[in-house]
Each structure stands twice: as structure tokens, then as C-alpha cells.
Short mmCIF file of C-alpha atoms and ligand atoms in Angstrom, two decimals:
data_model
loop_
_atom_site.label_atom_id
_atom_site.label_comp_id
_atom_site.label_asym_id
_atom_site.label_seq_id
_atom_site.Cartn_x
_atom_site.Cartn_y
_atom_site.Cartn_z
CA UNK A 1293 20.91 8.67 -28.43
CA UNK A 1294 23.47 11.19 -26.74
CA UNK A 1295 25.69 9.75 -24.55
CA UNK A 1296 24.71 11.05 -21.63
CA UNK A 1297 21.39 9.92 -22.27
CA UNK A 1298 22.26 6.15 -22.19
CA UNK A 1299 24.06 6.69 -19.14
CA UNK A 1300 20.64 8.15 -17.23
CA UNK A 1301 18.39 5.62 -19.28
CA UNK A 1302 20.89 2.51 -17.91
CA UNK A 1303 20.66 4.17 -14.45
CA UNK A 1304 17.20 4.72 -14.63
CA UNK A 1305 16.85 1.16 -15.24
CA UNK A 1306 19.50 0.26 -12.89
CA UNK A 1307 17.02 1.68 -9.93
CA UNK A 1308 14.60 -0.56 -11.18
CA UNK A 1309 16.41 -3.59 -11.45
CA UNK A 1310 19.42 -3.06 -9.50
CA UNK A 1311 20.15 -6.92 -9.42
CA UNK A 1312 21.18 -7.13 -13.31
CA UNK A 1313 24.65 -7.32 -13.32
CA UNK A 1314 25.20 -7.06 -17.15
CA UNK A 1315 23.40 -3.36 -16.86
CA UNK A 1316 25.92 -2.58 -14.15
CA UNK A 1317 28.99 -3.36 -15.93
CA UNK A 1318 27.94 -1.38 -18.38
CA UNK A 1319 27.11 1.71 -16.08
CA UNK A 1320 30.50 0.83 -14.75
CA UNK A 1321 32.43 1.15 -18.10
CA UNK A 1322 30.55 4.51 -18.95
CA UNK A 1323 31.51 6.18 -15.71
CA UNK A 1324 35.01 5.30 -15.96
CA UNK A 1325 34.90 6.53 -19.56
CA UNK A 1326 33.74 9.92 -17.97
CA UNK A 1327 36.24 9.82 -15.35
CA UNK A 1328 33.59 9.52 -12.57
CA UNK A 1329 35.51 7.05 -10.43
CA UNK A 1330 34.31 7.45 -6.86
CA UNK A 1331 30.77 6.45 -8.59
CA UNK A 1332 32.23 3.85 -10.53
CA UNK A 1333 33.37 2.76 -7.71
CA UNK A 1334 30.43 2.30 -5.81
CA UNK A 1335 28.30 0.50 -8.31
CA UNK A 1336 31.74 -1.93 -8.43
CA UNK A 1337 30.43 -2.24 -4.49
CA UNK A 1338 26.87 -2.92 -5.07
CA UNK A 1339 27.89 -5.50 -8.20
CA UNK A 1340 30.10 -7.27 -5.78
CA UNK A 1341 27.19 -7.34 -3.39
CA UNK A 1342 24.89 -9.16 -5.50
CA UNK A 1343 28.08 -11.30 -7.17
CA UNK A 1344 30.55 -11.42 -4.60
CA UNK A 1345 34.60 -12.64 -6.53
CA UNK A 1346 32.86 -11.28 -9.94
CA UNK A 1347 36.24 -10.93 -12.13
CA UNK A 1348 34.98 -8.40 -14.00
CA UNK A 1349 33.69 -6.56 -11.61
CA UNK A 1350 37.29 -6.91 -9.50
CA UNK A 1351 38.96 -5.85 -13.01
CA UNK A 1352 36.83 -2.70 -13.18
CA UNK A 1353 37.04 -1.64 -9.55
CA UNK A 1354 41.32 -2.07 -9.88
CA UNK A 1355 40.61 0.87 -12.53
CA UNK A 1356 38.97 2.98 -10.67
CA UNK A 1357 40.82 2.94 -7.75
CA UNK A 1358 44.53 2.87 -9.20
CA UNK A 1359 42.92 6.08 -11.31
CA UNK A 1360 41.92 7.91 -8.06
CA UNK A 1361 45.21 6.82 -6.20
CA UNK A 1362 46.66 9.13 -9.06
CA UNK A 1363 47.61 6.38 -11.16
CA UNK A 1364 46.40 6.06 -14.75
CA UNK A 1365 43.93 3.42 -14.88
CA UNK A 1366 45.38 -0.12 -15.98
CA UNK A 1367 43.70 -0.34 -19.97
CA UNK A 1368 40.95 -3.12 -19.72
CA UNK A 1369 43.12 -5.79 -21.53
CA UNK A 1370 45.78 -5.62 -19.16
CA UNK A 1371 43.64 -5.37 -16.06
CA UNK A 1372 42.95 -9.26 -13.62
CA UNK A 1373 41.92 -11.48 -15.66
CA UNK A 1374 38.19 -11.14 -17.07
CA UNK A 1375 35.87 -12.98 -19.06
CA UNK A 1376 35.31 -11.41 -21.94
CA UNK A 1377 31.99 -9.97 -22.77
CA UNK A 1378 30.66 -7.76 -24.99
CA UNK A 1379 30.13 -5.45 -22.30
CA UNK A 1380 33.69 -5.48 -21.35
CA UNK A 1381 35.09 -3.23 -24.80
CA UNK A 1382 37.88 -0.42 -24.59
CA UNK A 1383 37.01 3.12 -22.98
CA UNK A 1384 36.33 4.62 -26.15
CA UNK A 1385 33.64 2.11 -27.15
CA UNK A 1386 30.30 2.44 -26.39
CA UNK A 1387 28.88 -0.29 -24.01
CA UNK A 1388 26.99 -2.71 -26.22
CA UNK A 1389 24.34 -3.71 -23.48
CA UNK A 1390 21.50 -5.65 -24.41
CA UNK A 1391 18.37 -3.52 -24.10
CA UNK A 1392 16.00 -5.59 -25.27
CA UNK A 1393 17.07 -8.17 -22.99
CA UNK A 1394 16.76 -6.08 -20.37
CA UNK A 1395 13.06 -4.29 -21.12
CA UNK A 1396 12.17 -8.08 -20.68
CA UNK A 1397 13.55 -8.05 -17.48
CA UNK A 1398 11.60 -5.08 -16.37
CA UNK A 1399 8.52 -5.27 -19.00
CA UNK A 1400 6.43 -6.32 -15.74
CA UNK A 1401 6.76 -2.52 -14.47
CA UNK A 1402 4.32 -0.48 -16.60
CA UNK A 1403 4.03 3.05 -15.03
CA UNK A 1404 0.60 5.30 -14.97
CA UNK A 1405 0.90 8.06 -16.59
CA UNK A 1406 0.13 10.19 -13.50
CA UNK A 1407 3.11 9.08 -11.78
CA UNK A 1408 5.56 10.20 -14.34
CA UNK A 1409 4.26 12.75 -16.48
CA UNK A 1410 0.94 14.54 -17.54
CA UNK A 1411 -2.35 13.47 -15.39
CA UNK A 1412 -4.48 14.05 -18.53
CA UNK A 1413 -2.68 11.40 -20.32
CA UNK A 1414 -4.11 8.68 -18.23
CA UNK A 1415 -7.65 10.17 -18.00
CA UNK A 1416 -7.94 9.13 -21.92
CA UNK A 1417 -7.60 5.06 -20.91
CA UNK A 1418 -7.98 5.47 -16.87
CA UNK A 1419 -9.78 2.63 -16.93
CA UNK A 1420 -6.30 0.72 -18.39
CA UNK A 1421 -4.15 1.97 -16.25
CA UNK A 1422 -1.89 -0.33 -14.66
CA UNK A 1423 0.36 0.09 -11.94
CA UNK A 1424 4.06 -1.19 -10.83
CA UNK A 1425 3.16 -4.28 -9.05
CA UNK A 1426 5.81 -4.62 -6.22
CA UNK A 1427 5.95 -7.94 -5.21
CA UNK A 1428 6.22 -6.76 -1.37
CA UNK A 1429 3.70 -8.60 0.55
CA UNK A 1430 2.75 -7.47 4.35
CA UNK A 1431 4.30 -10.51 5.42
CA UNK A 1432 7.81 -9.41 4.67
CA UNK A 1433 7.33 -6.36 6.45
CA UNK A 1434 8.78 -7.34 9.73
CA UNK A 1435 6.84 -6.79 12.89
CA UNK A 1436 4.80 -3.63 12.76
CA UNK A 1437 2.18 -6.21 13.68
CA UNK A 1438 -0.47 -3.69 15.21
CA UNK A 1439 -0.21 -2.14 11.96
CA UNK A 1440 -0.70 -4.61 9.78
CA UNK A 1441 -3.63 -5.22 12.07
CA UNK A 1442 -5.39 -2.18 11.44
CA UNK A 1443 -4.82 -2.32 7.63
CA UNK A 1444 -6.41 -6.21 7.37
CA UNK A 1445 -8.95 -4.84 9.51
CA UNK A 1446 -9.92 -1.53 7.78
CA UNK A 1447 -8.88 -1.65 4.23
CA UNK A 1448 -7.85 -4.66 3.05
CA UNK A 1449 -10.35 -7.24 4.34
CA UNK A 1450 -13.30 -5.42 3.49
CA UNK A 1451 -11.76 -4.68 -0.03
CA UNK A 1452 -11.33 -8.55 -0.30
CA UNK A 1453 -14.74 -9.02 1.05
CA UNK A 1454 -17.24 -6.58 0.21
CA UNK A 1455 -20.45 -8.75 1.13
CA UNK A 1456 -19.06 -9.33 3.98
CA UNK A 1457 -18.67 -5.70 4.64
CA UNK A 1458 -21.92 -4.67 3.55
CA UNK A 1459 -23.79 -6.97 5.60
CA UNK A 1460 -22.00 -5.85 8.34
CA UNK A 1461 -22.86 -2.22 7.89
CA UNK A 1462 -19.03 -1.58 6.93
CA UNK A 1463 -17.42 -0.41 3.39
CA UNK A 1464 -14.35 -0.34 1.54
CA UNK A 1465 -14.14 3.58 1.24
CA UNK A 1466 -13.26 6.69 2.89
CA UNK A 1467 -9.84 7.14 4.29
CA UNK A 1468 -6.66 6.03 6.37
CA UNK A 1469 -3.67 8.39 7.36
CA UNK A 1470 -0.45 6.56 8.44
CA UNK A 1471 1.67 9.16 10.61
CA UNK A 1472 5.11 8.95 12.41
CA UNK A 1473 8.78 9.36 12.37
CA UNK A 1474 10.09 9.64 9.11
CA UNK A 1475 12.03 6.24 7.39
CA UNK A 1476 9.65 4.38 9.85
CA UNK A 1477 8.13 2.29 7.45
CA UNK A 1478 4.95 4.39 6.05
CA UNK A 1479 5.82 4.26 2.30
CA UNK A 1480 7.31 0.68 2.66
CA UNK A 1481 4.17 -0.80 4.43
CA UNK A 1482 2.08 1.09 1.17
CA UNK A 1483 4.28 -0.47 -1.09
CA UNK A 1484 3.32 -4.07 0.97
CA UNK A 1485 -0.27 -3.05 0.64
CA UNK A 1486 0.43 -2.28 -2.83
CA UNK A 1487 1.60 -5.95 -3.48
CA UNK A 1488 -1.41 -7.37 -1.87
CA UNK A 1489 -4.11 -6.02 -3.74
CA UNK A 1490 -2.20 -6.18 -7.23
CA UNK A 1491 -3.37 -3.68 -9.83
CA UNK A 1492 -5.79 -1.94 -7.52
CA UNK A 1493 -3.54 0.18 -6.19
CA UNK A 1494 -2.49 3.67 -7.31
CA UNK A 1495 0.30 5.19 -5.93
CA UNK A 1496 -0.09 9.23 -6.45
CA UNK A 1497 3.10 11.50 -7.10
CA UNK A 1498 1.69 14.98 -5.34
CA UNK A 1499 4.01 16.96 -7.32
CA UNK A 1500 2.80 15.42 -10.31
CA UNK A 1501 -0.81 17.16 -9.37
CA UNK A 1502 0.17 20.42 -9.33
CA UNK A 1503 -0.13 22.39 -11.91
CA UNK A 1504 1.31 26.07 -12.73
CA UNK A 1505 -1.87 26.64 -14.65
CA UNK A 1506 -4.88 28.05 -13.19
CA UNK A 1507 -7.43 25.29 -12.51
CA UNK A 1508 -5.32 22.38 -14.09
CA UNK A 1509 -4.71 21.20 -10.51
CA UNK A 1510 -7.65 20.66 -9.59
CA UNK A 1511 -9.09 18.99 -12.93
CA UNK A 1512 -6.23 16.44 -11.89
CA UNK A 1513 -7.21 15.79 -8.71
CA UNK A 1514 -10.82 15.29 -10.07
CA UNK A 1515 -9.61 12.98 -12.98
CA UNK A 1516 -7.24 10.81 -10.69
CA UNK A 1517 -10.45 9.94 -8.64
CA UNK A 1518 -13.13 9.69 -11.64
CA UNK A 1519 -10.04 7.55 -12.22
CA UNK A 1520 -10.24 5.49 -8.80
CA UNK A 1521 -14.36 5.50 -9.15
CA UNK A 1522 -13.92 3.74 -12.43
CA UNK A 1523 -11.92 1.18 -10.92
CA UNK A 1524 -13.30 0.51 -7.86
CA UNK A 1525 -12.87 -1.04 -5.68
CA UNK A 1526 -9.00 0.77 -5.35
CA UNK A 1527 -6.92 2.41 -3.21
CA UNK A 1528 -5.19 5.62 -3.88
CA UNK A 1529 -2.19 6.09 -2.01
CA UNK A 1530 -1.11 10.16 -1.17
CA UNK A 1531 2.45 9.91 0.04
CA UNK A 1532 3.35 12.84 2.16
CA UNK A 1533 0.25 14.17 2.13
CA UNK A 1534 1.41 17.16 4.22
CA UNK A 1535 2.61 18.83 1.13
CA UNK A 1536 -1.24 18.98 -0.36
CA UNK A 1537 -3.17 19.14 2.81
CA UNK A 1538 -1.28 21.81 4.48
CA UNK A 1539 -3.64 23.45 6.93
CA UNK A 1540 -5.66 25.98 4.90
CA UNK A 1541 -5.11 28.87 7.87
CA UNK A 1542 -1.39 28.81 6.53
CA UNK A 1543 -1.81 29.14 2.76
CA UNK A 1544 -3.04 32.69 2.53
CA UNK A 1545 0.17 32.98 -0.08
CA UNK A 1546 -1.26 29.93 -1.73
CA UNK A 1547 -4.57 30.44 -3.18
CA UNK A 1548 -3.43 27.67 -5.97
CA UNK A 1549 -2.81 24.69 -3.20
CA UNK A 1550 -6.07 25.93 -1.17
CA UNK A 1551 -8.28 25.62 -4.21
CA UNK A 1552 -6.65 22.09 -4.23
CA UNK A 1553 -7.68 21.29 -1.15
CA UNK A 1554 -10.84 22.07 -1.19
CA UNK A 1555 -10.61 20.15 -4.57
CA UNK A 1556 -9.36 16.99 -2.65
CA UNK A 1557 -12.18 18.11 -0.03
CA UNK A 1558 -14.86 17.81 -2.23
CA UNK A 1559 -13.60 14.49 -4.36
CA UNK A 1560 -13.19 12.48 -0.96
CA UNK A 1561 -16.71 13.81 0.24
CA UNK A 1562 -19.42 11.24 -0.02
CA UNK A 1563 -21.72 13.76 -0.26
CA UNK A 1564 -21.01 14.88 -3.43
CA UNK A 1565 -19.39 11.55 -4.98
CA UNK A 1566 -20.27 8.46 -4.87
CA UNK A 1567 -17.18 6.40 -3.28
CA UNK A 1568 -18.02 2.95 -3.11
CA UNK A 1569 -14.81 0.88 -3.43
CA UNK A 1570 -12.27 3.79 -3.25
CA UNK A 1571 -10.28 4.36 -0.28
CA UNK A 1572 -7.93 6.76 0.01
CA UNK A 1573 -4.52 5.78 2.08
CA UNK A 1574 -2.31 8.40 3.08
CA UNK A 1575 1.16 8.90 4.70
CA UNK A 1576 2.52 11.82 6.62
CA UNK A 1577 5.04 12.64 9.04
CA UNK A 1578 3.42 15.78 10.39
CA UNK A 1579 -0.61 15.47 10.25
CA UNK A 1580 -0.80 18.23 12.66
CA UNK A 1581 -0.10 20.31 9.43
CA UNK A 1582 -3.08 18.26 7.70
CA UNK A 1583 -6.23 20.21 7.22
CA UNK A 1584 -7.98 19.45 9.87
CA UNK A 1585 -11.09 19.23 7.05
CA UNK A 1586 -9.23 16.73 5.58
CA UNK A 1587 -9.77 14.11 8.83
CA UNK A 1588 -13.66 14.74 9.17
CA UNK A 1589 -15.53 11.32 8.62
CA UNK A 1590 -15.64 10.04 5.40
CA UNK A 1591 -12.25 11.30 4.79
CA UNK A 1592 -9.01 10.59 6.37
CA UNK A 1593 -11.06 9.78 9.30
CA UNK A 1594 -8.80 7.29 10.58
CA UNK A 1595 -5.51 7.60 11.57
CA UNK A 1596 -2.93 4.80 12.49
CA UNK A 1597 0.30 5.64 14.16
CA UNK A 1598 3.55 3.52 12.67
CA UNK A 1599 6.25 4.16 15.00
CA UNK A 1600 9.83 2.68 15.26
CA UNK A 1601 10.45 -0.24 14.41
CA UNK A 1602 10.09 -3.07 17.45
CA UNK A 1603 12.51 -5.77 17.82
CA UNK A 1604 11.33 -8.25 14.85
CA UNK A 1605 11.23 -5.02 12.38
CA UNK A 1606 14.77 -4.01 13.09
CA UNK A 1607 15.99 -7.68 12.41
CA UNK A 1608 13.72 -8.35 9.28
CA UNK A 1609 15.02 -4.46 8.16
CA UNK A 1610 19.28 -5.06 8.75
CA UNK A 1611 18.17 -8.81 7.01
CA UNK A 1612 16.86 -7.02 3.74
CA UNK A 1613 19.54 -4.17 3.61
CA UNK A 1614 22.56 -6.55 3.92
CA UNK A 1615 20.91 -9.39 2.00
CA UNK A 1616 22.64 -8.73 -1.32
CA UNK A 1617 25.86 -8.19 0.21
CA UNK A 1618 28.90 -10.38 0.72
CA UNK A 1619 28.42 -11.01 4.86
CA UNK A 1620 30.43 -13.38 7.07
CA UNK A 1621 29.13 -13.98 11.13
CA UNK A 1622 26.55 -11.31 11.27
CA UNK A 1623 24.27 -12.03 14.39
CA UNK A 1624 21.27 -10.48 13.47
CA UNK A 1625 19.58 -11.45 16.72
CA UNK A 1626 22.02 -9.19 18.37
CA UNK A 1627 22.43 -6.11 15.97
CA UNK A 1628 18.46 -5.90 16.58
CA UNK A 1629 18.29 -6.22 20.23
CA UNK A 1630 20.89 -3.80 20.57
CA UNK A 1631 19.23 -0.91 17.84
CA UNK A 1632 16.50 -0.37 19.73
CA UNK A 1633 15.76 3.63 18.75
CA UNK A 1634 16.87 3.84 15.66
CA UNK A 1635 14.49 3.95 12.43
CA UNK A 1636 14.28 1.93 9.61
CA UNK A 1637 16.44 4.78 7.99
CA UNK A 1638 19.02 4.86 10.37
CA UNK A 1639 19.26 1.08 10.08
CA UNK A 1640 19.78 1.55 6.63
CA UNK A 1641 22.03 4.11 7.19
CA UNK A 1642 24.14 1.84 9.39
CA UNK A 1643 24.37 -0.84 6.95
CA UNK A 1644 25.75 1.46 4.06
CA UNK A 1645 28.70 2.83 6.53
CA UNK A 1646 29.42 -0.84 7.43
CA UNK A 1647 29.68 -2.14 3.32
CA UNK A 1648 31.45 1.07 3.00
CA UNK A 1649 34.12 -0.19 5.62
CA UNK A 1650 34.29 -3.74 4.14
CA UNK A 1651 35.16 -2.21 0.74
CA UNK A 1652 37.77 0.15 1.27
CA UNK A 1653 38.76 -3.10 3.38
CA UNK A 1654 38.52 -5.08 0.03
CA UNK A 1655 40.34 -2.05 -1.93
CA UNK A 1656 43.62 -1.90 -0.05
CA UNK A 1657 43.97 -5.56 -0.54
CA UNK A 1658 42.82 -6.30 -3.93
CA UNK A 1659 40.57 -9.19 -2.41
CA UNK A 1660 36.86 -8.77 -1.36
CA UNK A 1661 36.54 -8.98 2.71
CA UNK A 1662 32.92 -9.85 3.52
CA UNK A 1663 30.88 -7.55 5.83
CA UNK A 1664 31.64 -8.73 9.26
CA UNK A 1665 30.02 -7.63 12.94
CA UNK A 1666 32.88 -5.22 13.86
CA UNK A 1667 32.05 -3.54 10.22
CA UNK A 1668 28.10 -2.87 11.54
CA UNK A 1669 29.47 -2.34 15.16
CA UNK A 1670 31.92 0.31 14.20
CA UNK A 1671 28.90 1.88 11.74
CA UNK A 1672 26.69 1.81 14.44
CA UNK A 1673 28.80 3.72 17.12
CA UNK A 1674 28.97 6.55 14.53
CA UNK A 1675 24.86 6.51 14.13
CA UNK A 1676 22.78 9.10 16.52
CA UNK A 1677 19.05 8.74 15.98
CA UNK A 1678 17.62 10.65 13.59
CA UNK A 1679 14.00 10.96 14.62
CA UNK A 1680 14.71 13.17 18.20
CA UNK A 1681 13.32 16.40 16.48
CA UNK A 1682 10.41 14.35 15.60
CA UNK A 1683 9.79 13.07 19.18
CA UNK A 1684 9.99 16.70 20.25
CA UNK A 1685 7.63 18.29 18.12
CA UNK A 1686 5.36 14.90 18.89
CA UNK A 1687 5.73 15.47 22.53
CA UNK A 1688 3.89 18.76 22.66
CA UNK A 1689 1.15 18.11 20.18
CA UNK A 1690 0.45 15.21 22.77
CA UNK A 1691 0.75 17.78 25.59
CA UNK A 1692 -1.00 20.94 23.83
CA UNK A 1693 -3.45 20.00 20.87
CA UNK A 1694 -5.14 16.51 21.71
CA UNK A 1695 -7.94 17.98 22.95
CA UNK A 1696 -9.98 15.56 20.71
CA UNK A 1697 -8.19 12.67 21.11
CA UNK A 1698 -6.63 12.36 17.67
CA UNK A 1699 -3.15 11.50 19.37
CA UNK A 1700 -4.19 9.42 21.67
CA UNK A 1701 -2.26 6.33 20.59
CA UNK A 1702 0.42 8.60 19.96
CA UNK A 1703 0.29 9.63 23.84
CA UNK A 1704 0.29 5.99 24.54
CA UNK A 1705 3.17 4.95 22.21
CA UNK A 1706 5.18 7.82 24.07
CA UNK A 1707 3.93 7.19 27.27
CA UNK A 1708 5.27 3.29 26.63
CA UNK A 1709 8.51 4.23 25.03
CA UNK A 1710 9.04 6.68 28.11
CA UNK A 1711 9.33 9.47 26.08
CA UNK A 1712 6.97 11.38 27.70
N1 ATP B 824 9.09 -3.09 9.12
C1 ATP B 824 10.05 -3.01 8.20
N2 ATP B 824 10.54 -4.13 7.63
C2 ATP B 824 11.54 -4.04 6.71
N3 ATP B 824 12.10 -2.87 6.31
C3 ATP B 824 11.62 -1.72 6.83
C4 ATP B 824 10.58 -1.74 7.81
N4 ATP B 824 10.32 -0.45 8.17
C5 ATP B 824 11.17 0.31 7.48
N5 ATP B 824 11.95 -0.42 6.67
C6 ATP B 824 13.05 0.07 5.84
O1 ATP B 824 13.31 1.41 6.24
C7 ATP B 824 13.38 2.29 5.12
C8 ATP B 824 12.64 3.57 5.42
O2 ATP B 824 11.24 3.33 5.44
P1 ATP B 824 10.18 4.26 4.69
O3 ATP B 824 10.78 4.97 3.55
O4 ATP B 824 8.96 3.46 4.45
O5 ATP B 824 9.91 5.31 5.85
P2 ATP B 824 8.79 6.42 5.92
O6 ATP B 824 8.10 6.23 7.24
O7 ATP B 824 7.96 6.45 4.71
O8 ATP B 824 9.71 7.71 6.03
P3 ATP B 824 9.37 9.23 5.59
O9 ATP B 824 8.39 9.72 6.60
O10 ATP B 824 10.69 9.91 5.72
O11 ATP B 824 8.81 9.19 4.22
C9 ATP B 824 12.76 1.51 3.95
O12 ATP B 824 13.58 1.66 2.83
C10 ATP B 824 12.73 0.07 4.38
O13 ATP B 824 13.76 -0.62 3.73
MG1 MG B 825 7.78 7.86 3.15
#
């Protein structure tokens, strides 16, 4: 294996797993061997996040920053004391890192074939397929609780209960469109959905679709729900389904995305499929681009607005982004009630700048400082929303294109946010 390629294979792992130290160490060593310290230096961060004091870790990081003060970075051996593992050899040697140990680690993540690499592949064993199981459950999304409402209400309880459904004249099928700011919580409250209903769940890479060869597009999109119809009851989730749906009017240059429409058209008709079990979830920030085909009954006919994150989201949000980090006197209750407007992005955002503060802390003085509240404070007076464009664009689709209604809890959100 080229050297490079163990470097992307241990970060592609990394991203999966980002909580295995031993894999990080390693990444470490190999980016200091390449002279990439700034990144070295940041995965020193994140290790020291999940294993705050980590000797190792502290060794490593000395490296990389006495290398980009202009020094020339202190040999391992002579660097603070660390334990010596195997993972811990000279800059010449390549990292020995256990890789079986760590495909055990992550041997619960089995990816479909459609969501990296060819569609046809999984059309062969569709009925197989298993998905990455994220163990997110709706209950750690914090609040958001309208929205979890609507999703009990519409998709999962009569997925969970389909004699239930039946006899109440209701089905598990047809579609559900989440809209709304971007890093508002769309793809994170799919990925809870994802975790409640287990295998069921297929998670669709649009990109992956699309095909440069006549025709091929569309078989996929017609395999990936024969697919679904095998393995019914599902849900299929279309992340930013903007980028498929575009409103047909505005393709003329694209006759190979309007053929997949009307592909996608056709496949989520009930007319011409039977869809029993198969519901379609969808996320977009802009579903005034959407076909407007595309939100007829039986298709995305529902919509459900997820806006910015209330009080109890911004606290359960700044809990999960700082939870692996070394913190000291962070009032949570406080740094929520006083982000009111920002996204869940932003809040991210926010707590990278503030980690970023309490390591170059740590860096000057050799000894980790722990995130504290004038760390986050200081981040946070640097932060401007990010979603104003958003709100604008929002704003006049409320004012000049709900003649049918479709925004209407969008012209109550803004209404109640004063915003409009
Ligand atoms: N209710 C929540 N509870 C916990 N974390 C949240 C919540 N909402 C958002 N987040 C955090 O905010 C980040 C951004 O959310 P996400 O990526 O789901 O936004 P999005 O609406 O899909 O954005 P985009 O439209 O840009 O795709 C996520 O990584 C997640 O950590
Ligand atoms: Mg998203």
C-alpha cells in the first residue's frame, strides 16, 4: 500500500471513529513524517479532547509546534516522556497500527453500495443491503420538539404500526420534505430517524445517481426504489434534494437531470408503483427550487419546516460539540440563553474557535488549559449569524409565492421570530 494511501485509509477511518486514539497517533506520526504540522497539530487537539494529559499525545504536539516555531522538531526519543508503543517508532518508520483491531471497531458500519460507489452493484443483493446504523436516537436531538412531532406522527408511528394505520385509513408511504436554514438540524434529525428504525433506512448520495451515461440515471433511480419496494416497509432519505428536483422550467440546459426527474416523478407515483411501506424523506434548504411536481400528493406532499434551534436545542447542540473536549466552568444554561439566532452550525462554529483558543493557550505553556467560558465568550463575539441570506430569500417567498399555502408555517415561524 503507497504511503499516501494509508494516510487517507487511517483518515478515512479516523472520520468514522474519531474516538480511537491509537488510529490518531498514528495519523499524527505520518503527518509529522510529511511535514504537515499545522494538521498534526490539530488532530494532537482533538486526541487531547477525547484524552485530556495524554503523554504521547503532549510529546507529539511539542514536535509539531517547536517544528513550526522554526525549530527542528525534538526526535521522538528525546521528546516528554512517553509510553512506549508500537505506534510511537522514529519518523522514518512506518506506523505499525493495528488494522484489524480497528475494522473490529468499526465492522458495525457496512456501507450500501449506492452510497459509495456504483448503484448497480447493490441492485444484484438489494434485498441485503444494509445500512450504517447510527446510534442517534430522536431523543438526543435536543428540542426541535414540533418536529419530532410530526415525524412520530407521519412516518415513524405508522411504520411501527401498520395495522394501526390501515385501519385508520392512513399508510406508511408517500413523502416528507424537511426545509430551512442550512446547519439547522435537517440531516442530523435524518440521521436520528435513521437510528430509530435500524436497517430500514437508506440514506441516498444524489451525486451518486447521476450518471454521465445516457439513461444510466434513471435506471438508478428506478433500481434504488425496486430497491426500497423490496424492503418495505423503508424510508429513503434524499438529502438536498434541491440538487435533483430543481424546478424543471430551469433545466432547459439539462435534459439529463429533467429526464431524472420525471424518473423520480414516476417511481414516487402511486399510480404507476405500488408503494406500500416506502416513504420517501427529503431535506432541502430551498424547496422553492423543488419541482413543484415533485410536492403533488403522494409525493413530497408534506412539508415540515425545521427552523433554528430553540433554547433546549442550542444547549443539547454546545453539550455534544464540547463533550469530548477538556472543559472547566462552562454554564451551558447561559451560553444557550444567550445564542439565541444562531444555527446549529454556527454553534458549532463557535465551539471550534473557542478549543482553538484553549490550545494555542495550552501550546505557549506546554500544559493543557481546559476550555473555559471566556474561551466560548470570546468565540462567540467573533460569530455573526450565518443564516440572514436565508431569512431574506424566505421572507419574500412568504410575501410573493404562498399563494397556496405551502409556507404557511413558514409565515408563522417568521411572523413569531419577528422576522417578518
Ligand atoms: N437539535 C439539535 N441537537 C443537537 N445538535 C444539533 C441539533 N441541530 C443541529 N445540530 C448540530 O448542528 C450541526 C448542523 O446540522 P445539520 O448538518 O443537520 O444541518 P442541516 O439543516 O442539514 O444543514 P444544511 O441545510 O446546510 O445541510 C450538526 O452537525 C449537529 O451537530
Ligand atoms: Mg444537511
Amino acid at each position: 500500500m503507497a504511503d499516501d494511501q494509508v494516510l487517507t485509509d487511517m483518515l478515512t477511518m479516523l472520520d468514522r471513529r474519531p474516538g480511537v486514539l491509537a488510529l490518531r497517533v498514528c495519523v499524527i506520526e505520518l503527518l509529522i513524517e510529511r511535514e504537515r504540522y499545522a494538521d498534526a497539530l490539530a488532530h494532537c487537539g482533538t486526541a487531547l479532547g477525547h484524552e485530556p494529559g495524554n503523554a504521547q499525545v503532549l510529546a507529539l504536539m511539542m514536535r509539531c509546534t517547536t517544528a513550526l516555531s522554526g525549530g527542528s522538531p525534538a526526535p521522538a526519543a528525546t521528546s516528554m516522556a512517553a509510553p512506549a508503543t508500537p505506534a510511537s517508532g522514529s519518523a522514518a518508520a512506518q506506523p505499525d497500527f493495528d488494522w484489524a483491531a480497528a475494522e473490529d471497531e468499526v465492522g458495525d458500519i457496512i456501507e450500501p453500495a449506492f452510497v459509495h460507489g456504483v448503484p448497480t452493484e447493490f441492485v444484484t443483493d438489494g434485498d441485503a443491503a444494509t445500512v450504517e446504523r447510527p446510534s442517534l436516537r430522536l431523543a438526543d436531538v435536543g428540542g426541535m420538539s414540533e418536529v419530532k412531532q410530526q415525524l412520530d406522527l407521519t412516518l415513524l408511528g405508522p411504520l411501527r404500526n401498520p395495522e394501526l394505520a390501515r385501519a385508520f385509513g392512513t399508510s406508511a408511504r408517500g413523502g416528507l420534505l424537511l426545509y430551512g436554514p442550512p446547519g439547522c438540524g435537517k440531516t442530523f434529525i435524518a440521521s436520528a430517524v435513521a437510528g430509530e428504525l435500524g436497517a430500514n433506512f437508506y440514506p441516498i448520495e444524489i451525486t451518486d445517481i447521476l450518471d454521465i451515461y445516457t439513461g444510466a440515471s434513471e435506471r438508478n433511480v428506478h433500481s434504488i426504489f425496486e430497491m426500497a419496494r423490496r424492503n418495505a416497509p423503508c424510508v429513503l432519505f434524499l438529502d438536498e434534494v434541491d440538487a435533483l428536483g430543481h424546478k424543471r422550467s430551469q433545466m432547459q440546459a439539462s435534459t439529463t437531470m429533467r429526464t431524472v426527474v420525471n424518473q423520480l416523478l414516476t417511481e414516487m407515483d402511486s399510480a404507476t408503483h405500488s408503494n406500500e411501506g416506502v416513504f420517501v424523506l427529503g431535506a432541502t434548504n430551498h424547496p422553492w427550487d423543488v419541482d413543484v411536481a415533485l410536492r403533488r400528493p403522494g409525493r413530497f406532499d408534506r412539508m415540515i419546516f425545521v427552523g433554528l434551534p430553540d433554547l433546549a436545542a442550542r444547549k443539547s447542540i454546545l453539550h455534544y460539540h464540547l463533550r469530548d473536549r477538556p472543559v472547566a466552568g462552562i454554564d451551558l444554561d447561559a451560553l444557550a440563553a444567550h445564542t439565541d439566532g444562531l444555527s446549529g452550525a454556527d454553534l458549532a462554529h463557535v465551539c471550534t474557535s473557542a478549543t482553538q483558543l484553549a490550545m494555542a493557550d495550552s501550546m505557549r505553556s506546554g500544559e493543557v488549559r481546559p476550555i473555559g467560558m471566556a474561551d466560548v465568550r470570546a468565540a462567540l463575539a467573533q460569530i455573526r449569524p450565518s443564516t440572514g441570506a436565508w431569512f431574506e430569500s424566505a421572507r419574500n417567498v412568504v410575501e410573493f409565492a404562498n399563494g397556496d399555502g405551502s409556507y404557511d408555517e413558514l409565515a408563522t415561524y417568521l411572523r413569531r421570530m419577528k422576522r417578518r
